[in-house]
Coordinates of C-alpha atoms in Angstrom, one line a residue:
X1 CA -125.8 108.7 -86.1
X2 CA -125.2 106.9 -82.8
X3 CA -125.9 103.2 -82.6
X4 CA -129.1 102.3 -80.8
X5 CA -127.3 100.8 -77.8
X6 CA -125.7 104.2 -77.3
X7 CA -128.9 106.1 -78.1
X8 CA -130.8 106.9 -74.8
X9 CA -134.0 108.0 -76.6
X10 CA -134.1 105.0 -78.9
X11 CA -133.5 102.7 -76.0
X12 CA -136.2 104.3 -74.0
X13 CA -138.7 103.9 -77.0
X14 CA -138.0 100.2 -76.8
X15 CA -138.2 99.8 -73.0
X16 CA -139.6 102.7 -71.1
X17 CA -142.1 103.8 -73.7
X18 CA -144.0 100.5 -74.0
X19 CA -143.9 100.1 -70.2
X20 CA -145.5 103.5 -69.7
X21 CA -149.0 103.6 -68.1
X22 CA -150.7 104.4 -71.4
X23 CA -149.9 105.8 -74.9
X24 CA -150.8 109.3 -73.9
X25 CA -148.2 109.3 -71.1
X26 CA -145.6 107.7 -73.4
X27 CA -146.2 110.2 -76.2
X28 CA -146.0 113.1 -73.7
X29 CA -142.6 111.9 -72.5
X30 CA -141.4 111.4 -76.1
X31 CA -142.3 115.1 -76.9
X32 CA -140.4 116.2 -73.8
X33 CA -137.4 114.1 -74.8
X34 CA -137.3 115.4 -78.4
X35 CA -137.5 119.0 -77.1
X36 CA -134.7 118.2 -74.7
X37 CA -132.6 117.2 -77.7
X38 CA -133.1 120.6 -79.2
X39 CA -135.9 119.9 -81.7
X40 CA -138.4 122.8 -81.2
X41 CA -142.0 121.5 -81.6
X42 CA -145.0 123.6 -82.0
X43 CA -147.6 120.8 -82.5
X44 CA -147.4 117.0 -82.7
X45 CA -150.0 114.3 -83.4
X46 CA -150.0 110.5 -83.1
X47 CA -152.9 108.6 -84.9
X48 CA -153.3 105.0 -83.9
X49 CA -155.9 102.7 -85.5
X50 CA -158.5 101.1 -83.4
X51 CA -160.7 97.9 -83.8
X52 CA -164.0 99.3 -82.6
X53 CA -167.6 99.2 -83.9
X54 CA -167.8 103.0 -83.8
X55 CA -164.4 104.4 -83.8
X56 CA -161.7 104.2 -86.5
X57 CA -158.7 105.6 -84.7
X58 CA -157.4 107.4 -81.6
X59 CA -155.7 110.7 -82.1
X60 CA -153.2 112.1 -79.6
X61 CA -152.3 115.7 -80.0
X62 CA -150.1 118.2 -78.3
X63 CA -149.6 121.9 -78.9
X64 CA -147.2 124.2 -77.2
X65 CA -148.9 125.7 -74.3
X66 CA -150.8 122.5 -73.5
X67 CA -150.0 121.0 -70.2
X68 CA -150.8 117.5 -71.4
X69 CA -151.3 115.5 -74.5
X70 CA -155.1 115.4 -75.5
X71 CA -156.8 112.3 -76.8
X72 CA -159.8 112.2 -79.1
X73 CA -161.5 109.4 -81.1
X74 CA -161.9 109.5 -84.9
X75 CA -165.3 108.0 -86.0
X76 CA -165.8 105.6 -88.9
X77 CA -166.8 107.6 -92.0
X78 CA -164.3 110.3 -91.7
X79 CA -162.7 109.1 -94.9
X80 CA -165.5 110.6 -96.9
X81 CA -165.1 114.1 -95.4
X82 CA -163.2 117.0 -97.0
X83 CA -161.0 117.2 -93.9
X84 CA -159.6 113.7 -94.5
X85 CA -159.4 114.1 -98.3
X86 CA -157.0 117.0 -98.0
X87 CA -155.0 115.5 -95.0
X88 CA -151.4 114.3 -95.3
X89 CA -152.6 111.3 -93.4
X90 CA -154.6 110.2 -96.4
X91 CA -151.4 110.2 -98.5
X92 CA -149.7 108.0 -95.8
X93 CA -152.7 105.6 -95.9
X94 CA -152.3 105.3 -99.6
X95 CA -148.6 104.4 -99.6
X96 CA -146.5 107.5 -98.9
X97 CA -144.0 107.0 -96.1
X98 CA -143.0 110.6 -95.4
X99 CA -144.5 113.9 -96.3
X100 CA -143.0 117.3 -95.7
X101 CA -144.6 120.7 -96.2
X102 CA -142.7 123.9 -95.9
X103 CA -145.1 126.5 -94.7
X104 CA -143.1 129.7 -95.2
X105 CA -140.6 131.1 -97.7
X106 CA -140.3 130.5 -101.5
X107 CA -140.8 126.7 -101.1
X108 CA -144.1 127.0 -99.1
X109 CA -146.7 124.5 -100.1
X110 CA -150.1 125.2 -98.5
X111 CA -152.0 122.5 -100.5
X112 CA -154.7 121.9 -97.9
X113 CA -156.8 123.8 -95.3
X114 CA -154.8 121.9 -92.6
X115 CA -151.5 123.4 -93.8
X116 CA -153.0 126.9 -93.9
X117 CA -154.2 126.4 -90.3
X118 CA -150.7 125.3 -89.2
X119 CA -149.2 128.4 -90.8
X120 CA -151.7 130.6 -89.0
X121 CA -150.5 129.0 -85.7
X122 CA -147.0 130.2 -86.6
X123 CA -145.6 126.9 -87.9
X124 CA -142.9 127.1 -90.5
X125 CA -142.5 123.4 -91.4
X126 CA -144.6 120.2 -91.2
X127 CA -143.5 116.6 -91.3
X128 CA -145.8 113.5 -91.4
X129 CA -144.5 109.9 -91.2
X130 CA -146.0 106.5 -91.6
X131 CA -145.4 104.2 -88.6
X132 CA -145.1 100.7 -90.0
X133 CA -146.8 97.9 -88.0
X134 CA -145.9 94.3 -87.7
X135 CA -149.1 93.3 -89.7
X136 CA -148.1 95.5 -92.6
X137 CA -150.6 98.3 -91.8
X138 CA -149.6 101.7 -90.4
X139 CA -150.2 104.2 -87.7
X140 CA -149.3 107.8 -88.3
X141 CA -147.5 110.7 -86.6
X142 CA -146.8 114.3 -87.5
X143 CA -144.5 117.1 -86.2
X144 CA -144.8 120.9 -86.8
X145 CA -142.2 123.5 -85.8
X146 CA -142.1 127.2 -85.7
X147 CA -138.3 127.3 -85.9
X148 CA -137.1 129.9 -88.4
X149 CA -136.3 128.2 -91.7
X150 CA -138.2 125.0 -90.6
X151 CA -136.7 121.7 -89.5
X152 CA -132.9 121.3 -90.3
X153 CA -131.7 118.3 -92.2
X154 CA -130.2 116.9 -89.1
X155 CA -133.5 117.2 -87.2
X156 CA -135.4 115.4 -90.0
X157 CA -132.8 112.7 -90.1
X158 CA -133.2 112.3 -86.3
X159 CA -137.0 112.0 -86.5
X160 CA -136.7 109.5 -89.4
X161 CA -134.1 107.4 -87.4
X162 CA -136.5 107.3 -84.4
X163 CA -139.5 106.4 -86.6
X164 CA -139.2 102.5 -86.3
X165 CA -138.8 102.8 -82.5
X166 CA -141.9 105.2 -82.2
X167 CA -143.7 102.6 -84.4
X168 CA -143.0 99.8 -81.9
X169 CA -144.1 101.9 -78.9
X170 CA -147.3 102.9 -80.7
X171 CA -148.1 99.4 -81.8
X172 CA -147.5 97.9 -78.3
X173 CA -149.8 100.4 -76.6
X174 CA -152.4 100.3 -79.5
X175 CA -152.7 96.5 -79.5
X176 CA -153.0 96.5 -75.7
X177 CA -155.8 99.0 -75.7
X178 CA -157.5 97.3 -78.6
X179 CA -157.5 94.0 -76.7
X180 CA -158.9 95.6 -73.5
X181 CA -161.5 97.5 -75.6
X182 CA -162.7 94.4 -77.5
X183 CA -162.8 92.3 -74.2
X184 CA -164.9 95.0 -72.6
X185 CA -167.2 95.4 -75.6
X186 CA -167.9 91.7 -76.1
X187 CA -167.6 90.3 -72.6
X188 CA -168.4 93.3 -70.3
X189 CA -166.5 95.7 -68.2
X190 CA -166.1 93.2 -65.4
X191 CA -165.3 90.0 -67.3
X192 CA -163.1 91.8 -69.8
X193 CA -160.5 93.0 -67.3
X194 CA -160.6 89.7 -65.5
X195 CA -159.6 87.9 -68.6
X196 CA -157.0 90.5 -69.6
X197 CA -155.4 90.1 -66.2
X198 CA -155.1 86.3 -66.7
X199 CA -158.2 84.7 -65.3
X200 CA -158.5 82.3 -68.2
X201 CA -158.3 78.9 -66.6
X202 CA -161.3 76.8 -67.4
X203 CA -163.4 76.1 -64.4
X204 CA -162.2 79.1 -62.4
X205 CA -165.1 80.9 -60.8
X206 CA -166.1 83.1 -57.9
X207 CA -169.3 83.1 -55.9
X208 CA -170.8 86.6 -56.3
X209 CA -173.8 88.1 -54.6
X210 CA -175.7 90.4 -56.9
X211 CA -179.0 91.6 -58.3
X212 CA -179.7 89.6 -61.5
X213 CA -181.5 91.2 -64.4
X214 CA -182.9 89.2 -67.3
X215 CA -184.8 90.8 -70.2
X216 CA -186.4 89.1 -73.1
X217 CA -188.1 90.5 -76.2
X218 CA -191.7 89.2 -76.5
X219 CA -192.9 87.8 -79.8
X220 CA -189.5 88.0 -81.4
X221 CA -189.8 84.6 -83.1
X222 CA -193.0 85.6 -85.0
X223 CA -191.5 89.1 -85.7
X224 CA -188.3 87.6 -87.1
X225 CA -190.3 85.4 -89.5
X226 CA -191.9 88.5 -90.9
X227 CA -188.7 90.6 -91.5
X228 CA -185.7 90.4 -93.7
X229 CA -182.5 89.5 -92.0
X230 CA -181.1 93.0 -92.2
X231 CA -184.3 94.3 -90.6
X232 CA -184.0 91.8 -87.7
X233 CA -180.6 93.2 -86.9
X234 CA -181.9 96.8 -86.9
X235 CA -184.8 95.8 -84.6
X236 CA -182.4 94.1 -82.2
X237 CA -180.0 97.1 -82.1
X238 CA -182.9 99.4 -81.2
X239 CA -184.1 97.0 -78.5
X240 CA -180.6 96.4 -77.0
X241 CA -179.9 100.1 -77.0
X242 CA -183.1 100.7 -75.0
X243 CA -182.3 98.0 -72.4
X244 CA -178.5 98.1 -72.1
X245 CA -178.1 101.9 -71.7
X246 CA -180.1 102.1 -68.5
X247 CA -178.4 99.0 -67.0
X248 CA -175.0 100.4 -67.5
X249 CA -176.0 103.9 -66.4
X250 CA -177.2 102.4 -63.1
X251 CA -174.0 100.4 -62.4
X252 CA -175.0 97.1 -63.9
X253 CA -172.9 95.0 -66.2
X254 CA -174.3 93.3 -69.2
X255 CA -172.9 89.8 -69.2
X256 CA -174.2 88.6 -72.5
X257 CA -176.9 88.9 -75.1
X258 CA -178.6 85.5 -76.0
X259 CA -180.6 85.9 -79.1
X260 CA -183.1 88.6 -78.0
X261 CA -182.3 88.2 -74.3
X262 CA -180.1 90.3 -72.0
X263 CA -178.4 88.9 -68.9
X264 CA -177.0 91.5 -66.5
X265 CA -175.9 91.7 -62.9
X266 CA -175.6 94.5 -60.4
X267 CA -172.8 93.2 -57.9
X268 CA -173.4 93.7 -54.2
X269 CA -170.1 94.0 -52.2
X270 CA -171.6 94.6 -48.8
X271 CA -174.9 93.8 -47.2
X272 CA -175.5 97.4 -46.3
X273 CA -175.7 98.4 -50.0
X274 CA -178.2 95.8 -51.0
X275 CA -181.3 98.0 -50.8
X276 CA -179.6 100.8 -52.8
X277 CA -178.5 98.4 -55.5
X278 CA -181.9 96.8 -55.7
X279 CA -183.4 100.3 -56.2
X280 CA -180.8 101.0 -58.9
X281 CA -181.7 97.8 -60.7
X282 CA -185.4 98.5 -60.6
X283 CA -184.8 102.1 -61.8
X284 CA -182.8 100.6 -64.7
X285 CA -185.7 98.2 -65.5
X286 CA -188.3 100.9 -65.4
X287 CA -186.1 103.2 -67.6
X288 CA -185.7 100.4 -70.1
X289 CA -189.4 100.0 -70.3
X290 CA -189.8 103.7 -70.7
X291 CA -187.2 103.7 -73.5
X292 CA -189.2 101.0 -75.3
X293 CA -192.4 103.2 -75.1
X294 CA -190.5 106.1 -76.7
X295 CA -189.0 103.7 -79.4
X296 CA -192.5 102.4 -80.0
X297 CA -193.8 105.9 -80.8
X298 CA -191.3 106.1 -83.6
X299 CA -192.1 102.7 -84.8
X300 CA -195.9 103.6 -84.8
X301 CA -195.1 106.6 -87.1
X302 CA -193.3 104.2 -89.4
X303 CA -196.3 101.7 -89.3
X304 CA -194.2 99.1 -87.5
X305 CA -195.4 96.8 -84.7
X306 CA -194.5 97.8 -81.1
X307 CA -191.7 96.0 -79.2
X308 CA -192.5 94.6 -75.8
X309 CA -190.3 92.9 -73.3
X310 CA -190.4 91.2 -69.9
X311 CA -187.8 91.8 -67.2
X312 CA -187.0 89.5 -64.2
X313 CA -185.2 90.7 -61.1
X314 CA -183.8 88.6 -58.3
X315 CA -181.2 88.9 -55.5
X316 CA -179.0 85.8 -55.0
X317 CA -175.7 84.0 -55.2
X318 CA -174.2 82.7 -58.5
X319 CA -170.9 81.4 -59.8
X320 CA -169.2 84.0 -61.9
X321 CA -166.5 82.3 -63.9
X322 CA -165.0 80.7 -66.9
X323 CA -166.9 77.6 -68.3
X324 CA -167.0 75.7 -71.5
X325 CA -165.1 73.3 -73.7
X326 CA -161.3 73.2 -74.0
X327 CA -161.3 75.3 -77.1
X328 CA -164.4 77.5 -76.6
X329 CA -165.0 79.3 -73.2
X330 CA -167.6 81.7 -71.8
X331 CA -167.3 84.0 -68.9
X332 CA -170.7 84.2 -67.3
X333 CA -172.9 83.7 -64.2
X334 CA -174.6 80.3 -63.6
X335 CA -176.6 78.7 -60.8
X336 CA -180.1 78.3 -59.4
X337 CA -180.5 82.1 -58.9
X338 CA -179.9 82.7 -62.6
X339 CA -182.5 80.0 -63.5
X340 CA -185.1 81.6 -61.1
X341 CA -184.5 85.0 -62.6
X342 CA -185.1 83.6 -66.0
X343 CA -188.3 82.0 -64.9
X344 CA -189.5 85.3 -63.4
X345 CA -189.0 86.9 -66.8
X346 CA -191.1 84.2 -68.4
X347 CA -193.8 84.7 -65.8
X348 CA -193.8 88.4 -66.6
X349 CA -195.1 87.5 -70.1
X350 CA -197.8 85.2 -68.7
X351 CA -199.0 87.9 -66.3
X352 CA -198.8 90.7 -68.9
X353 CA -196.4 92.6 -66.6
X354 CA -193.3 94.4 -67.9
X355 CA -191.3 93.7 -64.6
X356 CA -191.5 90.8 -62.2
X357 CA -189.4 90.6 -59.0
X358 CA -188.7 87.7 -56.6
X359 CA -189.6 87.6 -53.0
X360 CA -185.9 87.9 -52.1
X361 CA -185.7 91.1 -54.2
X362 CA -188.9 92.5 -52.6
X363 CA -187.6 91.8 -49.1
X364 CA -184.6 94.0 -49.8
X365 CA -186.5 96.7 -51.7
X366 CA -189.0 97.0 -48.9
X367 CA -191.5 99.5 -50.5
X368 CA -193.1 100.1 -53.8
X369 CA -193.8 96.5 -54.8
X370 CA -197.0 94.5 -54.6
X371 CA -197.5 90.7 -54.5
X372 CA -199.2 89.0 -57.5
X373 CA -199.4 85.7 -55.7
X374 CA -197.5 82.5 -55.8
X375 CA -196.8 80.7 -59.0
X376 CA -195.3 77.4 -60.1
X377 CA -192.2 77.9 -62.2
X378 CA -190.5 75.4 -64.5
X379 CA -187.6 73.6 -62.8
X380 CA -188.1 75.6 -59.6
X381 CA -189.0 73.7 -56.4
X382 CA -192.2 74.9 -54.8
X383 CA -194.5 77.8 -55.6
X384 CA -192.7 81.2 -55.8
X385 CA -194.2 84.4 -54.7
X386 CA -193.8 87.2 -57.3
X387 CA -193.9 91.0 -57.0
X388 CA -194.4 93.8 -59.5
X389 CA -194.0 97.6 -59.2
X390 CA -196.9 99.2 -57.4
X391 CA -197.7 102.0 -59.8

């Protein structure tokens, strides 16, 4: 076997593979390079663990006839299914490093439904390998061929030789995607990429013009005193799902969840789009309230008290940036506009209205809102005129 410095494919796996746009692209090129070396592949798969609240792993698959590698997500809980129990990947997870199954001839071993399916595709041989990671855990890959007689000893030796290099490529891409995903999930789809791209200096900020959206669950303190801790979590999950889904669907970004509150923004890039973005923000708020009504029908059937919230909407400028102590930072929006929006949400509770908008918002929205008078708001200079949907 050639030394790595003379091995074009091994060198590429350490340099070009990790530098590829994404793992799908890198895996696609790996397959093409293996076939270029004379290893006939019928189907390949690369399974990379994720750190995600709903997904366990990402699966990249290619089968002859496919133009491109396909990506699918594997949900948590698959370990209890029959498909997983009979999968060679299970054996890899339990400590095996390499599994081979001949699928034709006297040595055929069709010990699972998966192997039977491979043979029906025309495969003659199957090879699964553990890809060791730097943290001691593994990713997984597999290769199937329809070559008569299966893989040759030299082909298996070649795949085994390349295994640590494939491991490095998969881990580099897997960890990068994991980092981006976690930043997006916990910080938002705007703040996450900013931080990933290096905007981490404390005090860095940008003035942004946006529609601010603040929602708060009413009566949550009393409700939380009456529930067990696990029930509180379930209530909040239902509430956040009802609110956050419409915000994101209408182009907003959830900046943070504070207890039972949601802070979101709908960025405005040009003045000409302000009215449209205000409309989308109000649509999101109205849909969130409608979602709560639907949720409350279910809660009523379960003899549970209804959930109610107030939403404040305001158009204004705020600082969007990185603030905090030297060892604990937060990426958020701050400024008088955020304070005013929060006070409007509180006013919604006093007025018994689900949605209250500022005069600045109403001036941009133009129609469909009615004034409910001027009100003194805590820490806001002067009486503020408030508006509600005219329905």
